[in-house]
């Protein structure tokens, strides 16, 4: 499904989007690949799209406790 144009998401950029009734976080890793994950941190429920940062090339890091989620695997 189309969410945004690829050119509108730069390397290292994070965007919070509501799509089809779900909150998701879009980010482009330092490797150039775009990723989409559920917006909420499994630890405490923080929205990863609000203050989250791209880490380790393919991960997004929670702004509150530093948990990182891999865009490739979701782990």
N, CA, C and O atoms as a Tripos MOL2 file, in Angstrom:
@<TRIPOS>MOLECULE
protein
  300   299    75     0     0
PROTEIN
NO_CHARGES

@<TRIPOS>ATOM
      1 N           0.8230   -1.1830    0.0000 N.3       1 UNK1
      2 CA          0.0000    0.0000    0.0000 C.3       1 UNK1
      3 C           0.8700    1.2510    0.0000 C.2       1 UNK1
      4 O           1.9280    1.2730    0.6300 O.2       1 UNK1
      5 N           0.4330    2.2850   -0.6980 N.am      2 UNK2
      6 CA          1.1350    3.5590   -0.7320 C.3       2 UNK2
      7 C           0.8260    4.3320    0.5460 C.2       2 UNK2
      8 O          -0.3330    4.4380    0.9470 O.2       2 UNK2
      9 N           1.8560    4.8670    1.1790 N.am      3 UNK3
     10 CA          1.6720    5.6990    2.3700 C.3       3 UNK3
     11 C           2.1620    7.1200    2.0860 C.2       3 UNK3
     12 O           1.4270    8.0840    2.2940 O.2       3 UNK3
     13 N           3.4090    7.2490    1.6090 N.am      4 UNK4
     14 CA          3.9520    8.5410    1.1870 C.3       4 UNK4
     15 C           4.8990    8.2850    0.0120 C.2       4 UNK4
     16 O           5.2900    7.1470   -0.2490 O.2       4 UNK4
     17 N           5.2560    9.3500   -0.6820 N.am      5 UNK5
     18 CA          6.2610    9.2230   -1.7400 C.3       5 UNK5
     19 C           7.6240    8.9630   -1.1040 C.2       5 UNK5
     20 O           7.9700    9.5810   -0.0970 O.2       5 UNK5
     21 N           8.3770    8.0700   -1.6780 N.am      6 UNK6
     22 CA          9.6850    7.7070   -1.1470 C.3       6 UNK6
     23 C          10.6060    8.9140   -1.0170 C.2       6 UNK6
     24 O          11.3780    9.0030   -0.0620 O.2       6 UNK6
     25 N          10.5340    9.8420   -1.9650 N.am      7 UNK7
     26 CA         11.4100   11.0150   -1.9330 C.3       7 UNK7
     27 C          11.0960   11.9470   -0.7590 C.2       7 UNK7
     28 O          11.8890   12.8390   -0.4580 O.2       7 UNK7
     29 N           9.9570   11.7560   -0.0960 N.am      8 UNK8
     30 CA          9.5660   12.5890    1.0390 C.3       8 UNK8
     31 C          10.0900   12.0560    2.3680 C.2       8 UNK8
     32 O           9.7400   12.5900    3.4200 O.2       8 UNK8
     33 N          10.9170   11.0220    2.3440 N.am      9 UNK9
     34 CA         11.4910   10.4460    3.5550 C.3       9 UNK9
     35 C          13.0050   10.3250    3.3550 C.2       9 UNK9
     36 O          13.4830    9.4380    2.6470 O.2       9 UNK9
     37 N          13.7310   11.2170    3.9820 N.am     10 UNK10
     38 CA         15.1900   11.2710    3.8360 C.3      10 UNK10
     39 C          15.8740   10.2680    4.7770 C.2      10 UNK10
     40 O          15.2670    9.8170    5.7490 O.2      10 UNK10
     41 N          17.1140    9.9270    4.4950 N.am     11 UNK11
     42 CA         17.8910    9.0250    5.3520 C.3      11 UNK11
     43 C          17.9610    9.5970    6.7670 C.2      11 UNK11
     44 O          18.3000   10.7650    6.9540 O.2      11 UNK11
     45 N          17.6410    8.7750    7.7500 N.am     12 UNK12
     46 CA         17.6550    9.1960    9.1440 C.3      12 UNK12
     47 C          16.4080    9.9140    9.6020 C.2      12 UNK12
     48 O          16.3080   10.2770   10.7740 O.2      12 UNK12
     49 N          15.4510   10.1320    8.7120 N.am     13 UNK13
     50 CA         14.2300   10.8510    9.0530 C.3      13 UNK13
     51 C          13.1780    9.9050    9.6190 C.2      13 UNK13
     52 O          13.0980    8.7400    9.2290 O.2      13 UNK13
     53 N          12.3660   10.4250   10.5510 N.am     14 UNK14
     54 CA         11.2980    9.6650   11.2100 C.3      14 UNK14
     55 C           9.9960   10.4480   11.0600 C.2      14 UNK14
     56 O           9.9730   11.6630   11.2540 O.2      14 UNK14
     57 N           8.9130    9.7480   10.7140 N.am     15 UNK15
     58 CA          7.6020   10.3940   10.5890 C.3      15 UNK15
     59 C           6.5410    9.5410   11.2710 C.2      15 UNK15
     60 O           6.5110    8.3200   11.1140 O.2      15 UNK15
     61 N           5.6780   10.1970   12.0250 N.am     16 UNK16
     62 CA          4.5140    9.5430   12.6260 C.3      16 UNK16
     63 C           3.3440    9.7390   11.6740 C.2      16 UNK16
     64 O           3.0490   10.8650   11.2730 O.2      16 UNK16
     65 N           2.6740    8.6440   11.3100 N.am     17 UNK17
     66 CA          1.5790    8.6910   10.3420 C.3      17 UNK17
     67 C           0.4150    7.8610   10.8830 C.2      17 UNK17
     68 O           0.6160    6.8080   11.4870 O.2      17 UNK17
     69 N          -0.7930    8.3490   10.6570 N.am     18 UNK18
     70 CA         -1.9920    7.5440   10.9160 C.3      18 UNK18
     71 C          -2.4520    7.0210    9.5590 C.2      18 UNK18
     72 O          -2.7220    7.8050    8.6490 O.2      18 UNK18
     73 N          -2.5420    5.7100    9.4230 N.am     19 UNK19
     74 CA         -2.8630    5.0990    8.1350 C.3      19 UNK19
     75 C          -3.8390    3.9520    8.3440 C.2      19 UNK19
     76 O          -3.5630    3.0270    9.1090 O.2      19 UNK19
     77 N          -4.9680    4.0110    7.6750 N.am     20 UNK20
     78 CA         -6.0060    2.9830    7.7800 C.3      20 UNK20
     79 C          -6.4050    2.7360    9.2390 C.2      20 UNK20
     80 O          -6.6470    1.5980    9.6410 O.2      20 UNK20
     81 N          -6.4670    3.8070   10.0150 N.am     21 UNK21
     82 CA         -6.8890    3.7080   11.4050 C.3      21 UNK21
     83 C          -5.8100    3.2240   12.3680 C.2      21 UNK21
     84 O          -6.0980    2.9770   13.5390 O.2      21 UNK21
     85 N          -4.5860    3.0880   11.8970 N.am     22 UNK22
     86 CA         -3.4780    2.6400   12.7650 C.3      22 UNK22
     87 C          -2.3940    3.6960   12.7960 C.2      22 UNK22
     88 O          -2.1370    4.3670   11.7970 O.2      22 UNK22
     89 N          -1.7640    3.8380   13.9400 N.am     23 UNK23
     90 CA         -0.6240    4.7460   14.0590 C.3      23 UNK23
     91 C           0.6320    3.9550   13.7580 C.2      23 UNK23
     92 O           0.9150    2.9430   14.4010 O.2      23 UNK23
     93 N           1.3850    4.4270   12.7710 N.am     24 UNK24
     94 CA          2.6170    3.7650   12.3710 C.3      24 UNK24
     95 C           3.7490    4.7890   12.3720 C.2      24 UNK24
     96 O           3.5180    5.9970   12.3230 O.2      24 UNK24
     97 N           4.9610    4.2830   12.4290 N.am     25 UNK25
     98 CA          6.1330    5.1350   12.3160 C.3      25 UNK25
     99 C           6.8760    4.7370   11.0410 C.2      25 UNK25
    100 O           7.1440    3.5600   10.8020 O.2      25 UNK25
    101 N           7.1980    5.7350   10.2360 N.am     26 UNK26
    102 CA          7.9860    5.5260    9.0240 C.3      26 UNK26
    103 C           9.3720    6.0780    9.2930 C.2      26 UNK26
    104 O           9.5140    7.1430    9.8940 O.2      26 UNK26
    105 N          10.3810    5.3690    8.8580 N.am     27 UNK27
    106 CA         11.7320    5.8940    8.9620 C.3      27 UNK27
    107 C          12.5930    5.3030    7.8650 C.2      27 UNK27
    108 O          12.3370    4.2050    7.3700 O.2      27 UNK27
    109 N          13.6070    6.0430    7.5000 N.am     28 UNK28
    110 CA         14.5560    5.5550    6.5040 C.3      28 UNK28
    111 C          15.8800    5.3520    7.2180 C.2      28 UNK28
    112 O          16.4430    6.2800    7.7980 O.2      28 UNK28
    113 N          16.3690    4.1080    7.1610 N.am     29 UNK29
    114 CA         17.6380    3.7810    7.7990 C.3      29 UNK29
    115 C          18.8020    4.4500    7.1070 C.2      29 UNK29
    116 O          18.6710    4.9540    5.9920 O.2      29 UNK29
    117 N          19.9300    4.4520    7.7690 N.am     30 UNK30
    118 CA         21.1400    5.0150    7.1780 C.3      30 UNK30
    119 C          21.5840    4.1970    5.9690 C.2      30 UNK30
    120 O          22.4060    4.6550    5.1750 O.2      30 UNK30
    121 N          21.0390    2.9780    5.8290 N.am     31 UNK31
    122 CA         21.3330    2.1290    4.6730 C.3      31 UNK31
    123 C          20.4890    2.5200    3.4560 C.2      31 UNK31
    124 O          20.6480    1.9410    2.3810 O.2      31 UNK31
    125 N          19.5890    3.5040    3.6210 N.am     32 UNK32
    126 CA         18.7660    3.9910    2.5230 C.3      32 UNK32
    127 C          17.4140    3.3130    2.3720 C.2      32 UNK32
    128 O          16.5920    3.7540    1.5690 O.2      32 UNK32
    129 N          17.1660    2.2420    3.1350 N.am     33 UNK33
    130 CA         15.8880    1.5270    3.0290 C.3      33 UNK33
    131 C          14.8180    2.1700    3.9080 C.2      33 UNK33
    132 O          15.1000    2.5770    5.0350 O.2      33 UNK33
    133 N          13.5790    2.2620    3.3900 N.am     34 UNK34
    134 CA         12.4730    2.7540    4.2140 C.3      34 UNK34
    135 C          11.8580    1.6040    5.0210 C.2      34 UNK34
    136 O          11.8350    0.4560    4.5770 O.2      34 UNK34
    137 N          11.3600    1.9420    6.2160 N.am     35 UNK35
    138 CA         10.7290    0.9510    7.0870 C.3      35 UNK35
    139 C           9.4390    1.5150    7.6640 C.2      35 UNK35
    140 O           9.3010    2.7260    7.8420 O.2      35 UNK35
    141 N           8.5000    0.6260    7.9530 N.am     36 UNK36
    142 CA          7.2490    0.9850    8.6130 C.3      36 UNK36
    143 C           7.0360   -0.0080    9.7490 C.2      36 UNK36
    144 O           7.0650   -1.2210    9.5400 O.2      36 UNK36
    145 N           6.8220    0.5160   10.9460 N.am     37 UNK37
    146 CA          6.5390   -0.3190   12.1160 C.3      37 UNK37
    147 C           5.3460    0.2680   12.8690 C.2      37 UNK37
    148 O           4.9730    1.4210   12.6520 O.2      37 UNK37
    149 N           4.7560   -0.5270   13.7450 N.am     38 UNK38
    150 CA          3.7510   -0.0120   14.6580 C.3      38 UNK38
    151 C           4.3790    1.1390   15.4310 C.2      38 UNK38
    152 O           5.5420    1.0560   15.8270 O.2      38 UNK38
    153 N           3.6290    2.2060   15.6490 N.am     39 UNK39
    154 CA          4.2020    3.4090   16.2490 C.3      39 UNK39
    155 C           4.5140    3.2800   17.7290 C.2      39 UNK39
    156 O           5.2620    4.0970   18.2660 O.2      39 UNK39
    157 N           3.9640    2.2810   18.4040 N.am     40 UNK40
    158 CA          4.0740    2.2590   19.8530 C.3      40 UNK40
    159 C           5.1260    1.2990   20.3710 C.2      40 UNK40
    160 O           5.1930    0.1420   19.9560 O.2      40 UNK40
    161 N           5.9400    1.7910   21.2760 N.am     41 UNK41
    162 CA          6.9970    1.0090   21.9090 C.3      41 UNK41
    163 C           6.3730   -0.1080   22.7450 C.2      41 UNK41
    164 O           5.4400    0.1260   23.5120 O.2      41 UNK41
    165 N           6.8920   -1.3070   22.5890 N.am     42 UNK42
    166 CA          6.3890   -2.4590   23.3440 C.3      42 UNK42
    167 C           6.6960   -2.3490   24.8380 C.2      42 UNK42
    168 O           6.0700   -3.0350   25.6460 O.2      42 UNK42
    169 N           7.6320   -1.5130   25.2080 N.am     43 UNK43
    170 CA          8.0320   -1.3800   26.6150 C.3      43 UNK43
    171 C           7.0180   -0.5930   27.4280 C.2      43 UNK43
    172 O           6.4430   -1.1210   28.3790 O.2      43 UNK43
    173 N           6.7920    0.6760   27.0610 N.am     44 UNK44
    174 CA          5.8970    1.5340   27.8430 C.3      44 UNK44
    175 C           4.8550    2.2630   26.9930 C.2      44 UNK44
    176 O           4.1270    3.1090   27.5120 O.2      44 UNK44
    177 N           4.7690    1.9530   25.7060 N.am     45 UNK45
    178 CA          3.7320    2.5170   24.8610 C.3      45 UNK45
    179 C           4.0080    3.8920   24.2780 C.2      45 UNK45
    180 O           3.0930    4.5190   23.7440 O.2      45 UNK45
    181 N           5.2400    4.3820   24.3630 N.am     46 UNK46
    182 CA          5.5730    5.6890   23.7830 C.3      46 UNK46
    183 C           5.4520    5.6190   22.2620 C.2      46 UNK46
    184 O           5.6960    4.5730   21.6590 O.2      46 UNK46
    185 N           5.0760    6.7290   21.6540 N.am     47 UNK47
    186 CA          4.9840    6.7980   20.1950 C.3      47 UNK47
    187 C           6.3780    6.9960   19.6240 C.2      47 UNK47
    188 O           6.9990    8.0360   19.8450 O.2      47 UNK47
    189 N           6.8720    6.0060   18.8920 N.am     48 UNK48
    190 CA          8.2170    6.0460   18.3230 C.3      48 UNK48
    191 C           8.3770    7.1360   17.2730 C.2      48 UNK48
    192 O           9.4950    7.5570   16.9770 O.2      48 UNK48
    193 N           7.2640    7.5960   16.7110 N.am     49 UNK49
    194 CA          7.3100    8.6330   15.6970 C.3      49 UNK49
    195 C           7.4570   10.0290   16.2660 C.2      49 UNK49
    196 O           7.6700   10.9840   15.5190 O.2      49 UNK49
    197 N           7.3450   10.1610   17.5840 N.am     50 UNK50
    198 CA          7.4650   11.4610   18.2420 C.3      50 UNK50
    199 C           8.7360   11.4390   19.0900 C.2      50 UNK50
    200 O           8.7110   11.0320   20.2510 O.2      50 UNK50
    201 N           9.8210   11.8690   18.5110 N.am     51 UNK51
    202 CA         11.0960   11.9110   19.2140 C.3      51 UNK51
    203 C          11.9800   10.6940   19.0190 C.2      51 UNK51
    204 O          13.1110   10.6660   19.5060 O.2      51 UNK51
    205 N          11.4750    9.6740   18.3030 N.am     52 UNK52
    206 CA         12.2950    8.4970   18.0220 C.3      52 UNK52
    207 C          13.4280    8.8460   17.0710 C.2      52 UNK52
    208 O          13.3130    9.7670   16.2620 O.2      52 UNK52
    209 N          14.5340    8.0960   17.1750 N.am     53 UNK53
    210 CA         15.7010    8.3620   16.3320 C.3      53 UNK53
    211 C          16.1680    7.0930   15.6470 C.2      53 UNK53
    212 O          16.0690    6.0000   16.2030 O.2      53 UNK53
    213 N          16.6810    7.2470   14.4310 N.am     54 UNK54
    214 CA         17.2410    6.1160   13.6970 C.3      54 UNK54
    215 C          18.5930    5.7730   14.3010 C.2      54 UNK54
    216 O          19.4380    6.6470   14.4950 O.2      54 UNK54
    217 N          18.7920    4.4790   14.6010 N.am     55 UNK55
    218 CA         20.0400    3.9930   15.1950 C.3      55 UNK55
    219 C          20.4730    2.7160   14.4910 C.2      55 UNK55
    220 O          19.6430    2.0030   13.9260 O.2      55 UNK55
    221 N          21.7490    2.4290   14.5230 N.am     56 UNK56
    222 CA         22.3050    1.1570   14.0430 C.3      56 UNK56
    223 C          21.8730    0.8270   12.6090 C.2      56 UNK56
    224 O          21.6300   -0.3400   12.3010 O.2      56 UNK56
    225 N          21.7780    1.7980   11.7550 N.am     57 UNK57
    226 CA         21.4300    1.6710   10.3290 C.3      57 UNK57
    227 C          19.9850    1.2740   10.0480 C.2      57 UNK57
    228 O          19.3660    1.8570    9.1580 O.2      57 UNK57
    229 N          19.4200    0.3020   10.7730 N.am     58 UNK58
    230 CA         18.0870   -0.2140   10.4300 C.3      58 UNK58
    231 C          17.0940   -0.1500   11.5820 C.2      58 UNK58
    232 O          16.0030   -0.7100   11.4770 O.2      58 UNK58
    233 N          17.4410    0.5140   12.6750 N.am     59 UNK59
    234 CA         16.5880    0.5040   13.8710 C.3      59 UNK59
    235 C          16.0350    1.8890   14.1840 C.2      59 UNK59
    236 O          16.5910    2.9130   13.7870 O.2      59 UNK59
    237 N          14.9150    1.8820   14.9160 N.am     60 UNK60
    238 CA         14.3950    3.1120   15.4900 C.3      60 UNK60
    239 C          14.4630    2.9610   16.9990 C.2      60 UNK60
    240 O          14.1360    1.9100   17.5500 O.2      60 UNK60
    241 N          14.8940    4.0320   17.6560 N.am     61 UNK61
    242 CA         15.0880    4.0120   19.1010 C.3      61 UNK61
    243 C          14.0050    4.8270   19.7950 C.2      61 UNK61
    244 O          13.6930    5.9430   19.3790 O.2      61 UNK61
    245 N          13.4350    4.2610   20.8550 N.am     62 UNK62
    246 CA         12.4210    4.9440   21.6470 C.3      62 UNK62
    247 C          13.0470    6.1470   22.3560 C.2      62 UNK62
    248 O          14.1440    6.0360   22.9040 O.2      62 UNK62
    249 N          12.3630    7.2920   22.3510 N.am     63 UNK63
    250 CA         12.9350    8.4900   22.9580 C.3      63 UNK63
    251 C          12.9760    8.4500   24.4870 C.2      63 UNK63
    252 O          13.6700    9.2640   25.0950 O.2      63 UNK63
    253 N          12.2550    7.5320   25.1170 N.am     64 UNK64
    254 CA         12.1800    7.5310   26.5740 C.3      64 UNK64
    255 C          13.1860    6.6080   27.2500 C.2      64 UNK64
    256 O          13.8860    7.0340   28.1690 O.2      64 UNK64
    257 N          13.2710    5.3770   26.8240 N.am     65 UNK65
    258 CA         14.1350    4.4190   27.5200 C.3      65 UNK65
    259 C          15.1890    3.7820   26.6270 C.2      65 UNK65
    260 O          15.9250    2.9030   27.0750 O.2      65 UNK65
    261 N          15.2770    4.2140   25.3630 N.am     66 UNK66
    262 CA         16.3470    3.7630   24.4870 C.3      66 UNK66
    263 C          16.1710    2.3860   23.8690 C.2      66 UNK66
    264 O          17.1040    1.8640   23.2590 O.2      66 UNK66
    265 N          15.0030    1.7900   24.0120 N.am     67 UNK67
    266 CA         14.7870    0.4980   23.3520 C.3      67 UNK67
    267 C          14.8520    0.7170   21.8490 C.2      67 UNK67
    268 O          14.3050    1.6980   21.3440 O.2      67 UNK67
    269 N          15.5090   -0.1760   21.1300 N.am     68 UNK68
    270 CA         15.6360   -0.0580   19.6830 C.3      68 UNK68
    271 C          14.9060   -1.2240   19.0090 C.2      68 UNK68
    272 O          14.9940   -2.3690   19.4540 O.2      68 UNK68
    273 N          14.1910   -0.9140   17.9360 N.am     69 UNK69
    274 CA         13.4300   -1.9110   17.1830 C.3      69 UNK69
    275 C          13.9370   -1.9410   15.7540 C.2      69 UNK69
    276 O          14.0280   -0.9030   15.0970 O.2      69 UNK69
    277 N          14.2650   -3.1220   15.2760 N.am     70 UNK70
    278 CA         14.8570   -3.3100   13.9500 C.3      70 UNK70
    279 C          13.7760   -3.2530   12.8710 C.2      70 UNK70
    280 O          12.7890   -3.9860   12.9360 O.2      70 UNK70
    281 N          13.9630   -2.3870   11.8880 N.am     71 UNK71
    282 CA         13.0310   -2.2760   10.7710 C.3      71 UNK71
    283 C          13.0080   -3.5160    9.9010 C.2      71 UNK71
    284 O          11.9980   -3.7990    9.2570 O.2      71 UNK71
    285 N          14.1080   -4.2640    9.8700 N.am     72 UNK72
    286 CA         14.1910   -5.4920    9.0660 C.3      72 UNK72
    287 C          13.3750   -6.6350    9.6740 C.2      72 UNK72
    288 O          12.6880   -7.3630    8.9580 O.2      72 UNK72
    289 N          13.4540   -6.7870   11.0060 N.am     73 UNK73
    290 CA         12.8320   -7.9430   11.6580 C.3      73 UNK73
    291 C          11.7000   -7.5880   12.6090 C.2      73 UNK73
    292 O          10.8740   -8.4430   12.9300 O.2      73 UNK73
    293 N          11.6460   -6.3300   13.0710 N.am     74 UNK74
    294 CA         10.6580   -5.9190   14.0670 C.3      74 UNK74
    295 C          11.0790   -6.2350   15.4870 C.2      74 UNK74
    296 O          10.4220   -5.8070   16.4360 O.2      74 UNK74
    297 N          12.1780   -6.9860   15.6510 N.am     75 UNK75
    298 CA         12.6400   -7.3500   17.0020 C.3      75 UNK75
    299 C          13.2660   -6.1610   17.6860 C.2      75 UNK75
    300 O          13.7130   -6.2700   18.8280 O.2      75 UNK75
@<TRIPOS>BOND
     1     1     2 1
     2     2     3 1
     3     3     4 2
     4     3     5 am
     5     5     6 1
     6     6     7 1
     7     7     8 2
     8     7     9 am
     9     9    10 1
    10    10    11 1
    11    11    12 2
    12    11    13 am
    13    13    14 1
    14    14    15 1
    15    15    16 2
    16    15    17 am
    17    17    18 1
    18    18    19 1
    19    19    20 2
    20    19    21 am
    21    21    22 1
    22    22    23 1
    23    23    24 2
    24    23    25 am
    25    25    26 1
    26    26    27 1
    27    27    28 2
    28    27    29 am
    29    29    30 1
    30    30    31 1
    31    31    32 2
    32    31    33 am
    33    33    34 1
    34    34    35 1
    35    35    36 2
    36    35    37 am
    37    37    38 1
    38    38    39 1
    39    39    40 2
    40    39    41 am
    41    41    42 1
    42    42    43 1
    43    43    44 2
    44    43    45 am
    45    45    46 1
    46    46    47 1
    47    47    48 2
    48    47    49 am
    49    49    50 1
    50    50    51 1
    51    51    52 2
    52    51    53 am
    53    53    54 1
    54    54    55 1
    55    55    56 2
    56    55    57 am
    57    57    58 1
    58    58    59 1
    59    59    60 2
    60    59    61 am
    61    61    62 1
    62    62    63 1
    63    63    64 2
    64    63    65 am
    65    65    66 1
    66    66    67 1
    67    67    68 2
    68    67    69 am
    69    69    70 1
    70    70    71 1
    71    71    72 2
    72    71    73 am
    73    73    74 1
    74    74    75 1
    75    75    76 2
    76    75    77 am
    77    77    78 1
    78    78    79 1
    79    79    80 2
    80    79    81 am
    81    81    82 1
    82    82    83 1
    83    83    84 2
    84    83    85 am
    85    85    86 1
    86    86    87 1
    87    87    88 2
    88    87    89 am
    89    89    90 1
    90    90    91 1
    91    91    92 2
    92    91    93 am
    93    93    94 1
    94    94    95 1
    95    95    96 2
    96    95    97 am
    97    97    98 1
    98    98    99 1
    99    99   100 2
   100    99   101 am
   101   101   102 1
   102   102   103 1
   103   103   104 2
   104   103   105 am
   105   105   106 1
   106   106   107 1
   107   107   108 2
   108   107   109 am
   109   109   110 1
   110   110   111 1
   111   111   112 2
   112   111   113 am
   113   113   114 1
   114   114   115 1
   115   115   116 2
   116   115   117 am
   117   117   118 1
   118   118   119 1
   119   119   120 2
   120   119   121 am
   121   121   122 1
   122   122   123 1
   123   123   124 2
   124   123   125 am
   125   125   126 1
   126   126   127 1
   127   127   128 2
   128   127   129 am
   129   129   130 1
   130   130   131 1
   131   131   132 2
   132   131   133 am
   133   133   134 1
   134   134   135 1
   135   135   136 2
   136   135   137 am
   137   137   138 1
   138   138   139 1
   139   139   140 2
   140   139   141 am
   141   141   142 1
   142   142   143 1
   143   143   144 2
   144   143   145 am
   145   145   146 1
   146   146   147 1
   147   147   148 2
   148   147   149 am
   149   149   150 1
   150   150   151 1
   151   151   152 2
   152   151   153 am
   153   153   154 1
   154   154   155 1
   155   155   156 2
   156   155   157 am
   157   157   158 1
   158   158   159 1
   159   159   160 2
   160   159   161 am
   161   161   162 1
   162   162   163 1
   163   163   164 2
   164   163   165 am
   165   165   166 1
   166   166   167 1
   167   167   168 2
   168   167   169 am
   169   169   170 1
   170   170   171 1
   171   171   172 2
   172   171   173 am
   173   173   174 1
   174   174   175 1
   175   175   176 2
   176   175   177 am
   177   177   178 1
   178   178   179 1
   179   179   180 2
   180   179   181 am
   181   181   182 1
   182   182   183 1
   183   183   184 2
   184   183   185 am
   185   185   186 1
   186   186   187 1
   187   187   188 2
   188   187   189 am
   189   189   190 1
   190   190   191 1
   191   191   192 2
   192   191   193 am
   193   193   194 1
   194   194   195 1
   195   195   196 2
   196   195   197 am
   197   197   198 1
   198   198   199 1
   199   199   200 2
   200   199   201 am
   201   201   202 1
   202   202   203 1
   203   203   204 2
   204   203   205 am
   205   205   206 1
   206   206   207 1
   207   207   208 2
   208   207   209 am
   209   209   210 1
   210   210   211 1
   211   211   212 2
   212   211   213 am
   213   213   214 1
   214   214   215 1
   215   215   216 2
   216   215   217 am
   217   217   218 1
   218   218   219 1
   219   219   220 2
   220   219   221 am
   221   221   222 1
   222   222   223 1
   223   223   224 2
   224   223   225 am
   225   225   226 1
   226   226   227 1
   227   227   228 2
   228   227   229 am
   229   229   230 1
   230   230   231 1
   231   231   232 2
   232   231   233 am
   233   233   234 1
   234   234   235 1
   235   235   236 2
   236   235   237 am
   237   237   238 1
   238   238   239 1
   239   239   240 2
   240   239   241 am
   241   241   242 1
   242   242   243 1
   243   243   244 2
   244   243   245 am
   245   245   246 1
   246   246   247 1
   247   247   248 2
   248   247   249 am
   249   249   250 1
   250   250   251 1
   251   251   252 2
   252   251   253 am
   253   253   254 1
   254   254   255 1
   255   255   256 2
   256   255   257 am
   257   257   258 1
   258   258   259 1
   259   259   260 2
   260   259   261 am
   261   261   262 1
   262   262   263 1
   263   263   264 2
   264   263   265 am
   265   265   266 1
   266   266   267 1
   267   267   268 2
   268   267   269 am
   269   269   270 1
   270   270   271 1
   271   271   272 2
   272   271   273 am
   273   273   274 1
   274   274   275 1
   275   275   276 2
   276   275   277 am
   277   277   278 1
   278   278   279 1
   279   279   280 2
   280   279   281 am
   281   281   282 1
   282   282   283 1
   283   283   284 2
   284   283   285 am
   285   285   286 1
   286   286   287 1
   287   287   288 2
   288   287   289 am
   289   289   290 1
   290   290   291 1
   291   291   292 2
   292   291   293 am
   293   293   294 1
   294   294   295 1
   295   295   296 2
   296   295   297 am
   297   297   298 1
   298   298   299 1
   299   299   300 2
@<TRIPOS>SUBSTRUCTURE
     1 UNK1         2 RESIDUE 1 A UNK
     2 UNK2         6 RESIDUE 1 A UNK
     3 UNK3        10 RESIDUE 1 A UNK
     4 UNK4        14 RESIDUE 1 A UNK
     5 UNK5        18 RESIDUE 1 A UNK
     6 UNK6        22 RESIDUE 1 A UNK
     7 UNK7        26 RESIDUE 1 A UNK
     8 UNK8        30 RESIDUE 1 A UNK
     9 UNK9        34 RESIDUE 1 A UNK
    10 UNK10       38 RESIDUE 1 A UNK
    11 UNK11       42 RESIDUE 1 A UNK
    12 UNK12       46 RESIDUE 1 A UNK
    13 UNK13       50 RESIDUE 1 A UNK
    14 UNK14       54 RESIDUE 1 A UNK
    15 UNK15       58 RESIDUE 1 A UNK
    16 UNK16       62 RESIDUE 1 A UNK
    17 UNK17       66 RESIDUE 1 A UNK
    18 UNK18       70 RESIDUE 1 A UNK
    19 UNK19       74 RESIDUE 1 A UNK
    20 UNK20       78 RESIDUE 1 A UNK
    21 UNK21       82 RESIDUE 1 A UNK
    22 UNK22       86 RESIDUE 1 A UNK
    23 UNK23       90 RESIDUE 1 A UNK
    24 UNK24       94 RESIDUE 1 A UNK
    25 UNK25       98 RESIDUE 1 A UNK
    26 UNK26      102 RESIDUE 1 A UNK
    27 UNK27      106 RESIDUE 1 A UNK
    28 UNK28      110 RESIDUE 1 A UNK
    29 UNK29      114 RESIDUE 1 A UNK
    30 UNK30      118 RESIDUE 1 A UNK
    31 UNK31      122 RESIDUE 1 A UNK
    32 UNK32      126 RESIDUE 1 A UNK
    33 UNK33      130 RESIDUE 1 A UNK
    34 UNK34      134 RESIDUE 1 A UNK
    35 UNK35      138 RESIDUE 1 A UNK
    36 UNK36      142 RESIDUE 1 A UNK
    37 UNK37      146 RESIDUE 1 A UNK
    38 UNK38      150 RESIDUE 1 A UNK
    39 UNK39      154 RESIDUE 1 A UNK
    40 UNK40      158 RESIDUE 1 A UNK
    41 UNK41      162 RESIDUE 1 A UNK
    42 UNK42      166 RESIDUE 1 A UNK
    43 UNK43      170 RESIDUE 1 A UNK
    44 UNK44      174 RESIDUE 1 A UNK
    45 UNK45      178 RESIDUE 1 A UNK
    46 UNK46      182 RESIDUE 1 A UNK
    47 UNK47      186 RESIDUE 1 A UNK
    48 UNK48      190 RESIDUE 1 A UNK
    49 UNK49      194 RESIDUE 1 A UNK
    50 UNK50      198 RESIDUE 1 A UNK
    51 UNK51      202 RESIDUE 1 A UNK
    52 UNK52      206 RESIDUE 1 A UNK
    53 UNK53      210 RESIDUE 1 A UNK
    54 UNK54      214 RESIDUE 1 A UNK
    55 UNK55      218 RESIDUE 1 A UNK
    56 UNK56      222 RESIDUE 1 A UNK
    57 UNK57      226 RESIDUE 1 A UNK
    58 UNK58      230 RESIDUE 1 A UNK
    59 UNK59      234 RESIDUE 1 A UNK
    60 UNK60      238 RESIDUE 1 A UNK
    61 UNK61      242 RESIDUE 1 A UNK
    62 UNK62      246 RESIDUE 1 A UNK
    63 UNK63      250 RESIDUE 1 A UNK
    64 UNK64      254 RESIDUE 1 A UNK
    65 UNK65      258 RESIDUE 1 A UNK
    66 UNK66      262 RESIDUE 1 A UNK
    67 UNK67      266 RESIDUE 1 A UNK
    68 UNK68      270 RESIDUE 1 A UNK
    69 UNK69      274 RESIDUE 1 A UNK
    70 UNK70      278 RESIDUE 1 A UNK
    71 UNK71      282 RESIDUE 1 A UNK
    72 UNK72      286 RESIDUE 1 A UNK
    73 UNK73      290 RESIDUE 1 A UNK
    74 UNK74      294 RESIDUE 1 A UNK
    75 UNK75      298 RESIDUE 1 A UNK
